[in-house]
Coordinates of C-alpha atoms in Angstrom, one line a residue:
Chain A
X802 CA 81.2 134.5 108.7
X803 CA 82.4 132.9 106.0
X804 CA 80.9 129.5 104.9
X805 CA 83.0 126.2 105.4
X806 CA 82.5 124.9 101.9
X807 CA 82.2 127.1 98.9
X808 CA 81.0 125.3 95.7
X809 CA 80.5 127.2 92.5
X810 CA 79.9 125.6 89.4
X811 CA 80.8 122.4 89.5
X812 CA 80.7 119.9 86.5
X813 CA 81.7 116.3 85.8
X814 CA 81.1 114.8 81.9
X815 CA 81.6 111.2 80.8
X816 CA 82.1 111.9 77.2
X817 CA 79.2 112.7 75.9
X818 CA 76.9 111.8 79.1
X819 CA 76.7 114.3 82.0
X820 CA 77.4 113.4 85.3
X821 CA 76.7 116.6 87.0
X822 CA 76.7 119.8 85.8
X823 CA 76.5 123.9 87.5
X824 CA 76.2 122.6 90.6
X825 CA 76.7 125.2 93.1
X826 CA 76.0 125.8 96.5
X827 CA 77.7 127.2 100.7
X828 CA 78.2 124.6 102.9
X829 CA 77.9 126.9 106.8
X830 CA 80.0 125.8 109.9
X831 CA 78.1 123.2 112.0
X832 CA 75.4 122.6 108.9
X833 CA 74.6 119.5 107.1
X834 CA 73.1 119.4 103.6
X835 CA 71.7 116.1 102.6
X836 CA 71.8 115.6 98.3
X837 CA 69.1 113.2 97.1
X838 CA 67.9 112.4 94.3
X839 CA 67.0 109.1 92.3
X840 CA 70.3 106.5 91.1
X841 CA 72.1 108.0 88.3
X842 CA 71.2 111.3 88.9
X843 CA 74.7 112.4 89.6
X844 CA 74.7 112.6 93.7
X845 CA 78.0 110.0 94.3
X846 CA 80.0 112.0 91.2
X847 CA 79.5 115.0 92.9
X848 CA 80.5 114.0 95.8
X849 CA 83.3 112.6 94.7
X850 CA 84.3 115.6 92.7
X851 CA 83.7 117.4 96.2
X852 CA 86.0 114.6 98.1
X853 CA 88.8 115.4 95.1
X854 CA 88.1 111.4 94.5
X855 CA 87.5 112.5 90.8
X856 CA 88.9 115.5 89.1
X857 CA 86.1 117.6 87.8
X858 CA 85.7 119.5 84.3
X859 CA 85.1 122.6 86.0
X860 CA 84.3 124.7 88.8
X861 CA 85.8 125.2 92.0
X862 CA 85.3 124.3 95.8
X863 CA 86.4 126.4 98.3
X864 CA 87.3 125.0 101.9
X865 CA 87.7 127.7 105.0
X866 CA 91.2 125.6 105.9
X867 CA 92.5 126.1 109.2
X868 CA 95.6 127.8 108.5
X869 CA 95.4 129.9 105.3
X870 CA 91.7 130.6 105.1
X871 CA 89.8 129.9 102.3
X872 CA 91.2 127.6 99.7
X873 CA 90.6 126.3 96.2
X874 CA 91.0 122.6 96.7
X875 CA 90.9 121.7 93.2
X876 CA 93.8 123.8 92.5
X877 CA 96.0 122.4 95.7
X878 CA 98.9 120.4 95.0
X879 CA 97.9 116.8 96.4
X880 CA 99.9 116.3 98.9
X881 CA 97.7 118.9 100.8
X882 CA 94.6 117.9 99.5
X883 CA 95.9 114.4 101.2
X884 CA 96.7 116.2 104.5
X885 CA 93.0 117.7 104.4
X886 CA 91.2 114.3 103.2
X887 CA 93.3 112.8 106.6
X888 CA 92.9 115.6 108.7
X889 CA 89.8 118.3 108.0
X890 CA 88.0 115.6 106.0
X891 CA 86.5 112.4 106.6
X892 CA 84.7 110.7 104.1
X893 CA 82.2 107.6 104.8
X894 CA 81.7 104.9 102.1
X895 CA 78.6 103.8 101.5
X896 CA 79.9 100.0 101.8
X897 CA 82.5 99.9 105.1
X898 CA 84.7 97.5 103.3
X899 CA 85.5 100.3 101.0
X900 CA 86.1 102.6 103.3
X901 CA 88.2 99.8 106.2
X902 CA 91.2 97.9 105.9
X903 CA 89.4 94.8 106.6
X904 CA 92.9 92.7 107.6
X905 CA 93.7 94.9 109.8
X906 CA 92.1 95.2 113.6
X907 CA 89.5 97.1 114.6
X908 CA 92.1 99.4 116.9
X909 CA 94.2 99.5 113.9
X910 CA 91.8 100.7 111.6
X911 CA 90.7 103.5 114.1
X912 CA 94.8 104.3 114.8
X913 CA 95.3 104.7 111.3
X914 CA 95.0 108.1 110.7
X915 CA 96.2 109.3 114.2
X916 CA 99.3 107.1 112.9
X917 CA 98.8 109.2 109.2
X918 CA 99.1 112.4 111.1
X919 CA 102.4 111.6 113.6
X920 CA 101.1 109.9 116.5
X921 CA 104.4 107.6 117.8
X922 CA 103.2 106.7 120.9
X923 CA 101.1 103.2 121.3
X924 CA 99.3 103.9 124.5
X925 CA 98.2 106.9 123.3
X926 CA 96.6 105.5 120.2
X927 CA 95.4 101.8 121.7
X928 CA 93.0 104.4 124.1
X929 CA 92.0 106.8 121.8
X930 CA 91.0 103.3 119.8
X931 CA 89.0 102.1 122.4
X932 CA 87.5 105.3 123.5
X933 CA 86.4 106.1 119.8
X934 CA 84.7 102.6 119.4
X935 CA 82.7 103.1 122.8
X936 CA 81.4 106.3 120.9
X937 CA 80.0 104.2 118.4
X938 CA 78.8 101.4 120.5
X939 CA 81.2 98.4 120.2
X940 CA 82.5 97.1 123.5
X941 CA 86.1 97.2 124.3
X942 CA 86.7 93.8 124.0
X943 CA 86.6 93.6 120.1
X944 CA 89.0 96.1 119.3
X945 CA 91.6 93.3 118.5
X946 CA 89.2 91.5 116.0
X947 CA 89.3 92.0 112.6
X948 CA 86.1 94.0 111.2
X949 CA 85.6 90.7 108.7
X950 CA 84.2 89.4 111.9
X951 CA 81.8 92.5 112.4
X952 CA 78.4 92.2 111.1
X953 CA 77.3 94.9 108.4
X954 CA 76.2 97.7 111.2
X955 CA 78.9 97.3 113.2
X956 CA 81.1 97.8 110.3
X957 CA 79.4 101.0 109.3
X958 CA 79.6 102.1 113.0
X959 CA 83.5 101.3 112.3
X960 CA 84.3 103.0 109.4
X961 CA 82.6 105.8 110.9
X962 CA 84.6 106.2 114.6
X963 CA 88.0 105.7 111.9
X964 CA 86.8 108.6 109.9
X965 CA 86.1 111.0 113.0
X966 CA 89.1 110.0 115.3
X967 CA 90.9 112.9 113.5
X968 CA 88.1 115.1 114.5
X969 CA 87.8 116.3 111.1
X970 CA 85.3 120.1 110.5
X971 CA 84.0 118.2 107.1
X972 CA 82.1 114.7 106.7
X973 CA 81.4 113.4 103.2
X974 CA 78.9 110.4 103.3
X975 CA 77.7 108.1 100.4
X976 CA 74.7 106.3 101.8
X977 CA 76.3 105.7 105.2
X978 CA 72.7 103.5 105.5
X979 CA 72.7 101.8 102.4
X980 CA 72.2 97.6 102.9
X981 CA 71.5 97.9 106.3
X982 CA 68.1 96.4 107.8
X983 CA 66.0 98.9 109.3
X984 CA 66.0 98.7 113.2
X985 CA 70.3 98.8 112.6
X986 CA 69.8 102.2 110.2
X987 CA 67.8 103.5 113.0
X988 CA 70.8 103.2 115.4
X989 CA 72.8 104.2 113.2
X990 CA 71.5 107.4 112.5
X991 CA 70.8 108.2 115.8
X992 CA 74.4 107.7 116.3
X993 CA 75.3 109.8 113.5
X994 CA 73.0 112.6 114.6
X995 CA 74.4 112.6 118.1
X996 CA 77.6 112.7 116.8
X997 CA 77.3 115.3 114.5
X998 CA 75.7 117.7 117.0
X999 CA 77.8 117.1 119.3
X1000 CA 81.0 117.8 117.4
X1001 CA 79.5 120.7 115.7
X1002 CA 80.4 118.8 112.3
X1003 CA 79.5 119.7 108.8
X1004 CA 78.6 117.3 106.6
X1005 CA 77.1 116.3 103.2
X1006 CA 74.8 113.3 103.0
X1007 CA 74.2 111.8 99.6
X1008 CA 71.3 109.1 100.1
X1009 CA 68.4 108.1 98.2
X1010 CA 66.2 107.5 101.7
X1011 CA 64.2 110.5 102.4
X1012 CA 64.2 109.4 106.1
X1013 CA 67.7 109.8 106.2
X1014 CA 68.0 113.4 105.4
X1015 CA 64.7 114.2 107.3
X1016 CA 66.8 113.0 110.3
X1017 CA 69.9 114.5 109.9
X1018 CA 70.3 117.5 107.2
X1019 CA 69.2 120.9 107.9
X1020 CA 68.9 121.7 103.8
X1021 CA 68.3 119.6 101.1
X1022 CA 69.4 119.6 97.6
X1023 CA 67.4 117.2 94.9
X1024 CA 69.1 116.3 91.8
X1025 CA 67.9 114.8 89.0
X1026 CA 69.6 114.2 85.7
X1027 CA 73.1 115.8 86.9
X1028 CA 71.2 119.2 87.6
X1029 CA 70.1 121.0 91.0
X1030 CA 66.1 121.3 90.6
X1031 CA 65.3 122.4 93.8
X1032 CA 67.2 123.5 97.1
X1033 CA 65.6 124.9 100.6
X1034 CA 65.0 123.5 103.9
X1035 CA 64.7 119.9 104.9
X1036 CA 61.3 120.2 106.2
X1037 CA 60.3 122.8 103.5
X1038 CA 61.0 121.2 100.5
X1039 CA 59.6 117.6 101.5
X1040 CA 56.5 118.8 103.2
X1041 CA 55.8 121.2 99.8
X1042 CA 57.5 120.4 97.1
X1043 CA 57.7 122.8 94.3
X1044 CA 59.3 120.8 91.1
X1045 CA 57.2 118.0 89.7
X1046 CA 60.3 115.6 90.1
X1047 CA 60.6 116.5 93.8
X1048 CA 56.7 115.8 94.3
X1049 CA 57.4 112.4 92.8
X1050 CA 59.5 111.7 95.0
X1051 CA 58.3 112.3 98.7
X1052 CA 54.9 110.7 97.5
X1053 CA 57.1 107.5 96.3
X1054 CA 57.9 107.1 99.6
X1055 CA 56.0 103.6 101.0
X1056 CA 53.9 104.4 104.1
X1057 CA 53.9 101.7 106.7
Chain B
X164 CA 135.4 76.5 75.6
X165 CA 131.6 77.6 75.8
X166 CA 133.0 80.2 78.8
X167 CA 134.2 82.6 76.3
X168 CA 131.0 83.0 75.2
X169 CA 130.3 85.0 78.1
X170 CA 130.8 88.3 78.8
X171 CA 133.0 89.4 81.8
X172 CA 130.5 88.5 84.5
X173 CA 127.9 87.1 82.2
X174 CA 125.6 90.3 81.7
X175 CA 126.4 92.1 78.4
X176 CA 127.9 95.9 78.7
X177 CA 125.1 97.6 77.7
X178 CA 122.8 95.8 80.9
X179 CA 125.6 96.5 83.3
X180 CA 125.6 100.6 82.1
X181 CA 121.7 100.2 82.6
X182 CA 122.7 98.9 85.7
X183 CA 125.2 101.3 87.0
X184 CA 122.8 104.0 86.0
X185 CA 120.5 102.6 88.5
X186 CA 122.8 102.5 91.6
X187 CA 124.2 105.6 90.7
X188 CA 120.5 106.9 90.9
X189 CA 119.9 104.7 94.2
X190 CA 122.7 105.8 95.9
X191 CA 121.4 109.9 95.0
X192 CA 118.5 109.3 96.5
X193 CA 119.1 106.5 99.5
X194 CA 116.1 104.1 99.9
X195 CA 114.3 105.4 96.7
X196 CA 113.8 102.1 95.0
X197 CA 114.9 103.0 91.3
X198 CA 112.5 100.4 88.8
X199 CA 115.7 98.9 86.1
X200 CA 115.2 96.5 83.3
X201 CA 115.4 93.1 85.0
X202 CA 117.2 90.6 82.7
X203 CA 116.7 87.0 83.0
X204 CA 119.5 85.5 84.6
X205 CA 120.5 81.6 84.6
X206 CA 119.1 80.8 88.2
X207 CA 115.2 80.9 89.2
X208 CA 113.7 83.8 91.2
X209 CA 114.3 83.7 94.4
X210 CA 117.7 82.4 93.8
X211 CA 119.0 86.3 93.7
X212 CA 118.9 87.6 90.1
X213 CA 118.8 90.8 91.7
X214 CA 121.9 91.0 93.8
X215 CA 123.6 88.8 90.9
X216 CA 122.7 91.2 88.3
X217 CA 124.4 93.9 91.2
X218 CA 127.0 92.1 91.5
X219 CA 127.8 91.5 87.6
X220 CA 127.1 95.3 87.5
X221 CA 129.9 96.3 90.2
X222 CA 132.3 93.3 89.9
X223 CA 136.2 94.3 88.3
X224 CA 138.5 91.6 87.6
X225 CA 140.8 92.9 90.0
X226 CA 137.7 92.2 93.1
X227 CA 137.2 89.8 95.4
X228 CA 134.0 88.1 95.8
X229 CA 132.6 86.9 98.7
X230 CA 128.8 85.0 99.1
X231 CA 127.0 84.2 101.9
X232 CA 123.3 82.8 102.4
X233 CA 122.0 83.2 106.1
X234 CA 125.7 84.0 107.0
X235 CA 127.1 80.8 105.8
X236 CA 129.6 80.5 102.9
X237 CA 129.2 76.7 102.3
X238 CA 125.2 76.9 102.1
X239 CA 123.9 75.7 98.5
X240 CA 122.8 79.5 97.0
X241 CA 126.2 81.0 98.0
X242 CA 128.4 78.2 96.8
X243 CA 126.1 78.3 93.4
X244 CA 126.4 82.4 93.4
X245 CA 130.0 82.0 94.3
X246 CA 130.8 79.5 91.2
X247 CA 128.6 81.2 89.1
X248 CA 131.0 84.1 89.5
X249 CA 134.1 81.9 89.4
X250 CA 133.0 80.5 85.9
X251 CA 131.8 83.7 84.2
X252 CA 134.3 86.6 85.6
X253 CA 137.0 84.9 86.8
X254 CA 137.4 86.3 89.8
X255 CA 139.4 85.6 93.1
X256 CA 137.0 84.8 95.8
X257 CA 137.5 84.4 99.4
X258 CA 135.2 83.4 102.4
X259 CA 137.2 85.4 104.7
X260 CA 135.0 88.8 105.2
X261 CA 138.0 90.7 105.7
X262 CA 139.5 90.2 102.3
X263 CA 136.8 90.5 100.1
X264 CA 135.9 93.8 98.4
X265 CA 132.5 92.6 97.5
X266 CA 130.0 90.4 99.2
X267 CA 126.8 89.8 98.1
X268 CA 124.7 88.4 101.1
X269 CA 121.5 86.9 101.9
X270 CA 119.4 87.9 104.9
X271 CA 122.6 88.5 106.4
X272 CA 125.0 91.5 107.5
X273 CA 128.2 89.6 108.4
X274 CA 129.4 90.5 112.1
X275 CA 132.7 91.6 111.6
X276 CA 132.8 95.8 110.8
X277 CA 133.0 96.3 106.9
X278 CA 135.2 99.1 105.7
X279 CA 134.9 102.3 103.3
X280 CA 136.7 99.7 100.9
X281 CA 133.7 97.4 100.4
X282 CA 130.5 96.7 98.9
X283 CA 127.5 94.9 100.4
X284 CA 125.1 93.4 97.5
X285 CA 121.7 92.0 99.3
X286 CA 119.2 90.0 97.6
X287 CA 116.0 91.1 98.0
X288 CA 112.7 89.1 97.6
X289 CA 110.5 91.9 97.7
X290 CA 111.4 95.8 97.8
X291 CA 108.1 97.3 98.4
X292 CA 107.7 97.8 102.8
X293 CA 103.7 98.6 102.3
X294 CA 103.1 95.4 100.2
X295 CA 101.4 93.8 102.6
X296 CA 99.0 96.6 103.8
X297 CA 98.6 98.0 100.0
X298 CA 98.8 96.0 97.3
X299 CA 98.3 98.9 94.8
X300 CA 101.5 99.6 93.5
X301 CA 100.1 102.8 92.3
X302 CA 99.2 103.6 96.0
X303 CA 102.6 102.3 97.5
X304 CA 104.0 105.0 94.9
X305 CA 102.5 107.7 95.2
X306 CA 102.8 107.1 99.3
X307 CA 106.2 106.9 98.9
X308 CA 106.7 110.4 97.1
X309 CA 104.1 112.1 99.4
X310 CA 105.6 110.5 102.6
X311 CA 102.7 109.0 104.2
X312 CA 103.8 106.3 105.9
X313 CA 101.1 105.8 109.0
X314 CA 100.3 102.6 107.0
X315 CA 104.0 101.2 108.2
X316 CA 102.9 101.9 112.2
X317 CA 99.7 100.3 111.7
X318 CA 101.8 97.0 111.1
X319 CA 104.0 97.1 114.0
X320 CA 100.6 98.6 116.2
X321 CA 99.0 95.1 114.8
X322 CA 101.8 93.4 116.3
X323 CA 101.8 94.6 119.3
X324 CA 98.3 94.5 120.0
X325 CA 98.3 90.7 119.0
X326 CA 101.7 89.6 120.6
X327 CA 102.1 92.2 123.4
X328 CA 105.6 93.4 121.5
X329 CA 106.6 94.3 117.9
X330 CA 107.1 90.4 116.7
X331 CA 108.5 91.5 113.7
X332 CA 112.1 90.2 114.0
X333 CA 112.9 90.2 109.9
X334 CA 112.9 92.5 107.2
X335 CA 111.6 95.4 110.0
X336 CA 111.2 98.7 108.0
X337 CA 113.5 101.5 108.8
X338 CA 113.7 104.8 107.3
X339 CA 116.4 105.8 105.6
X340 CA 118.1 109.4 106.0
X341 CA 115.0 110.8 107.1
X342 CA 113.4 110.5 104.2
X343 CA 112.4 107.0 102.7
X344 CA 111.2 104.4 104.4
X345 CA 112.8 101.0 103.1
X346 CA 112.7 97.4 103.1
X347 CA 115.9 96.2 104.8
X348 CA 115.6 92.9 103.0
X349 CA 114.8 89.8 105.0
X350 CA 118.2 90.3 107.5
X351 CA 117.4 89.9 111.0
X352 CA 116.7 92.9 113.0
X353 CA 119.5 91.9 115.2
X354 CA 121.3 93.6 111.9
X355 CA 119.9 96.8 111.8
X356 CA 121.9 98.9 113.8
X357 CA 124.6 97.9 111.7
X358 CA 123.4 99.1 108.4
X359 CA 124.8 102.4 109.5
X360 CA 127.9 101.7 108.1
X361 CA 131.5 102.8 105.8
X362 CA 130.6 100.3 103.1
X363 CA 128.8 101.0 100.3
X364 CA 124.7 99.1 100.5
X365 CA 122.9 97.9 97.3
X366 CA 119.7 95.8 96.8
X367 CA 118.9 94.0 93.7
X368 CA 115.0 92.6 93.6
X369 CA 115.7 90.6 90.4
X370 CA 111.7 89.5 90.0
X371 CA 110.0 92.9 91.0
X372 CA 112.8 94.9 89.0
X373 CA 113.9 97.2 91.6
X374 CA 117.4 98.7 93.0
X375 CA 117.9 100.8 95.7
X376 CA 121.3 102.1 97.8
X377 CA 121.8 103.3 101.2
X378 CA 125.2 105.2 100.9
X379 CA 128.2 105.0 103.4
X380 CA 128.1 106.6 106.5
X381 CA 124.1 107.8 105.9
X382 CA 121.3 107.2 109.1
X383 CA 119.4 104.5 109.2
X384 CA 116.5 104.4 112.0
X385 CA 114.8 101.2 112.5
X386 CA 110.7 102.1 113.4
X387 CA 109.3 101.9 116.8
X388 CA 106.6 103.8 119.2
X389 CA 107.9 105.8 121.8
X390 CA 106.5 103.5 124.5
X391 CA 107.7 100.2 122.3
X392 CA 110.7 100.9 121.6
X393 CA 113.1 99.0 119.1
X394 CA 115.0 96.0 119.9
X395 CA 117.4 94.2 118.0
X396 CA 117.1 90.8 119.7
X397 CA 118.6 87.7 119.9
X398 CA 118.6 84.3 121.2
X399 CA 119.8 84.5 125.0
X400 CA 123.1 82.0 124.6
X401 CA 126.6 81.8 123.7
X402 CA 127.8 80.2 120.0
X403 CA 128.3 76.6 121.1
X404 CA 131.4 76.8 119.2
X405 CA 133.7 79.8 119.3
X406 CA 131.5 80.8 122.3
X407 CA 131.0 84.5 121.2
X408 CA 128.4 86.3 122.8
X409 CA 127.2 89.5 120.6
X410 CA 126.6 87.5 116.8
X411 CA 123.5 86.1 116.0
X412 CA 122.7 82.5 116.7
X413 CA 121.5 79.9 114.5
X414 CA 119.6 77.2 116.4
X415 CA 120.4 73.6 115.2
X416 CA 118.9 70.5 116.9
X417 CA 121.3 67.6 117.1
X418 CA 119.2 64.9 117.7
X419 CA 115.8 63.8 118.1
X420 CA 115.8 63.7 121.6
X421 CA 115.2 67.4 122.0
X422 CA 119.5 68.3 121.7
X423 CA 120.0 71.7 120.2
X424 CA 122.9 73.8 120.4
X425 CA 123.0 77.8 119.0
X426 CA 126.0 78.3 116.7
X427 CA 127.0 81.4 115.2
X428 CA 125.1 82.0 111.5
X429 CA 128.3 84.2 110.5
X430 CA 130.3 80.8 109.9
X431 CA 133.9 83.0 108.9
X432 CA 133.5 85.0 112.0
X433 CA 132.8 81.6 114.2
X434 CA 135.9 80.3 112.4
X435 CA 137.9 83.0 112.7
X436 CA 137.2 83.2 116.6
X437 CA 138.0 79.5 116.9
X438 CA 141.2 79.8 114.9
X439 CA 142.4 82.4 117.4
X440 CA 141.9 80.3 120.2
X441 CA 138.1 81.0 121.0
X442 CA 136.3 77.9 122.2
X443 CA 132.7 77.4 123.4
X444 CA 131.1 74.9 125.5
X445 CA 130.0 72.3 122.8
X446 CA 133.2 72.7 120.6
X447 CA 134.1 68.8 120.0
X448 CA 137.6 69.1 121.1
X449 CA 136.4 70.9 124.5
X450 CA 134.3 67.7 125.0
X451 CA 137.2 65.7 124.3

């Protein structure tokens, strides 16, 4: 088998400050890997290097496409790394109104990308619409209003059926539960999970909520400082951390 | 005699070579729009600096210049544009569609069938089709050059699923030669089908500093879904006047007790109809 996602060596400087650095790592078919870490520590820039947002200094990331096999995606011209970020790859903002068109409809938004990849036919797209918002729990009768109408969860739950309409292999999310309240990041994750199991997606999570990736990743990476300091299991690494910065971290978490 | 001051058709040589160059690359590449070095012109924004600048560019003394705004030849921009001309290049100009060489228009194709002898000039407001939906001209660019233009379907899916039918009736995007999709200018879509023509298409955008060419003769598809298909309406009447059926219709109300009649918007081709014997219900002298 060979993994979905290939990273090796990965690095990203802003003059002379480091953004990430030797980051390297497989993503497997149907796994998500949840990157946390504290802000700053270089979790969004490497995802964004990842995503092809930025362009990084060097290293490579190799994605098992469809067609060809294996690919360097930093070394694609863009017009397929386009195709792939529309097609393959979904990526979820960490605030929706990055990630939506936010004067455009809620059906519109979801449409978008079948529209992106060649779909001419309005029925078509106006049900897959509707279909794709019942998946993420907002009735039928809003997908004519605009999402500046939406409150902040339903937004989130949004951005996210626009992203997976596709039915993208690859899911890149920055803090899909950042400034929500915590009963709406609880169905929102749920969501996600269901989702993601029942697509058999891959995804990476960057978050800075330990609850999050407890939920939802099956490995975790912790970063601090733009370097990897420890990698393993979900459960393993939070339930016995080995680094000192790692141990800081799950006992910083508040108990209710 | 401050006239002589001028240039033929006002613009110095050097601008109209930067000009030409322009076309010349617009009409290689048909709905590419081609960025050119704008000049200030002696009318506002809005007024057409583009297609004037055109116009200047393509204009020889031995040419004959037609101007219409909406379709009219006596409306206040096309008898400004037309005197403009008059004064600074001293050339012949008709209002008879027929005998003009050039005609630089206005949200308008005229009705009657131009020939491989002519030039269209339009005026454009704004070039850019994606404006609206990305305001990153980067973006718009770099879509453009890649080809990804879902963006362009989610506007007519937004007006579809808020009207019940594409209600875009002006300026509706078509793609040009398979290739680029372009911003007809604001000409009704009732014109569309007819920018698949012999004569020679150029828009100027005078204030965004673009020109772009659609070539004699080249395909010009007008966007749609497969299940909304596209429809170059009109109003359901007859010109009051000449009576013609197939131009496009200006409504005008007459008085203030709720009287309207549709006339034709193509005034030579009403006239022309009328002068060869046409006459339509509300005709003054078929009242009389």
């Amino acid at each position: 088998m060979t993994p979905l996602l290939d990273v090796k060596g990965i690095a990203k400087r802003y003059g002379r400050h480091i953004g990430c650095a030797d980051v390297s790592f497989d993503l497997w078919p149907g796994e998500v890997m949840g990157i946390v870490g504290e802000s700053g520590s270089g979790k969004s820039t490497l995802l964004n290097c990842l995503a092809g947002h930025l362009a990084p200094d060097a290293g490579e990331v190799w994605f098992d496409t469809r067609v060809d096999g294996p690919k360097d995606t930093l070394k694609m011209g863009e017009p397929e790394r386009r195709m792939l970020s529309r097609t393959d790859w979904a990526f979820v903002h960490q605030h929706a109104r990055d990630g939506l068109r936010m004067g455009v409809s809620a059906g519109g938004n979801v449409g978008e990308r079948l529209m992106a990849v060649g779909a001419r036919n309005y029925g078509t797209i106006r049900h897959q619409a509707i279909d794709w918002l019942g998946r993420v729990e907002i009735s039928e009768e809003r997908v004519d209003d605009r999402p500046t109408t939406f409150s902040g969860g339903m937004q989130q739950r949004l951005q996210i059926a626009r992203n997976l309409v596709t039915g993208p292999r690859l899911v890149f999310m920055d803090e899909p539960t950042g400034g929500l309240d915590v009963s709406v990041q609880a169905r929102l994750l749920d969501l996600l999970r269901g989702l993601v199991r029942d697509m058999g997606l891959s995804a990476i999570v960057v978050t800075h909520d330990l609850a999050v990736v407890r939920l939802l990743a099956d490995r975790l990476m912790v970063m601090k400082d733009g370097q990897v300091v420890e990698t393993g299991l979900t459960d393993q690494v939070l339930d016995d951390p080995q680094h000192g910065y790692t141990q800081l971290l799950v006992s910083s978490v508040l108990q209710v | 005699m401050t006239d002589q001051a001028y240039n033929f058709a006002y613009l110095d040589e050097q601008t109209k070579r930067m000009i030409r160059r322009a076309i010349l690359k617009g009409l290689a590449i048909p709905g590419y729009q081609v960025p050119f070095a704008s000049r200030e012109m002696p009318m506002p924004y809005g007024w057409g600096t583009g297609g004037v600048q055109v116009s200047a560019a393509t204009l020889t003394p031995e040419d004959t210049l037609k101007v219409i705004d909406q379709g009219a030849d006596d409306t206040t921009n096309a008898v400004s544009i037309r005197k403009f001309f008059e004064r600074t290049a001293g050339v012949a100009t008709t209002t008879s569609t027929r005998a003009a060489s050039l005609i630089q228009t206005r949200h308008r194709i005229p009705e009657e069938d131009l020939t491989e002898d002519q030039i269209l000039v339009y005026q454009v407001p704004i070039p850019e089709p994606l404006r609206f939906l990305e305001p990153r001209e980067t973006e718009t660019r770099k879509m453009h050059s890649l080809e990804e233009y879902g963006l362009m379907h989610v506007k007519l899916y937004e007006d579809i699923s808020r009207h019940g039918h594409i209600a875009t009736s002006y300026a509706y995007p078509v793609r040009v030669e398979g290739r680029y999709v372009m911003d007809p200018s604001p000409i009704p879509k009732f014109d569309n089908p007819k920018m698949e023509m012999p004569a020679i298409q150029l828009f100027g955008a005078g204030r965004e500093q673009r020109i772009y060419a659609v070539p004699p003769y080249t395909e010009v598809v007008s966007l749609d879904f497969e299940d909304h298909p596209f429809d170059p309406s009109k109003a359901p009447h007859a010109c009051g006047l000449c009576g013609a059926e197939d131009s496009y219709l200006d409504e005008v109300i007459t008085d203030d007790e709720g009287g309207r009649m549709f006339v034709c918007s193509d005034t030579d081709y009403c006239e022309c109809r009328r002068a060869a014997g046409h006459c339509g219900p509300q005709f003054p002298e078929a009242a009389a």
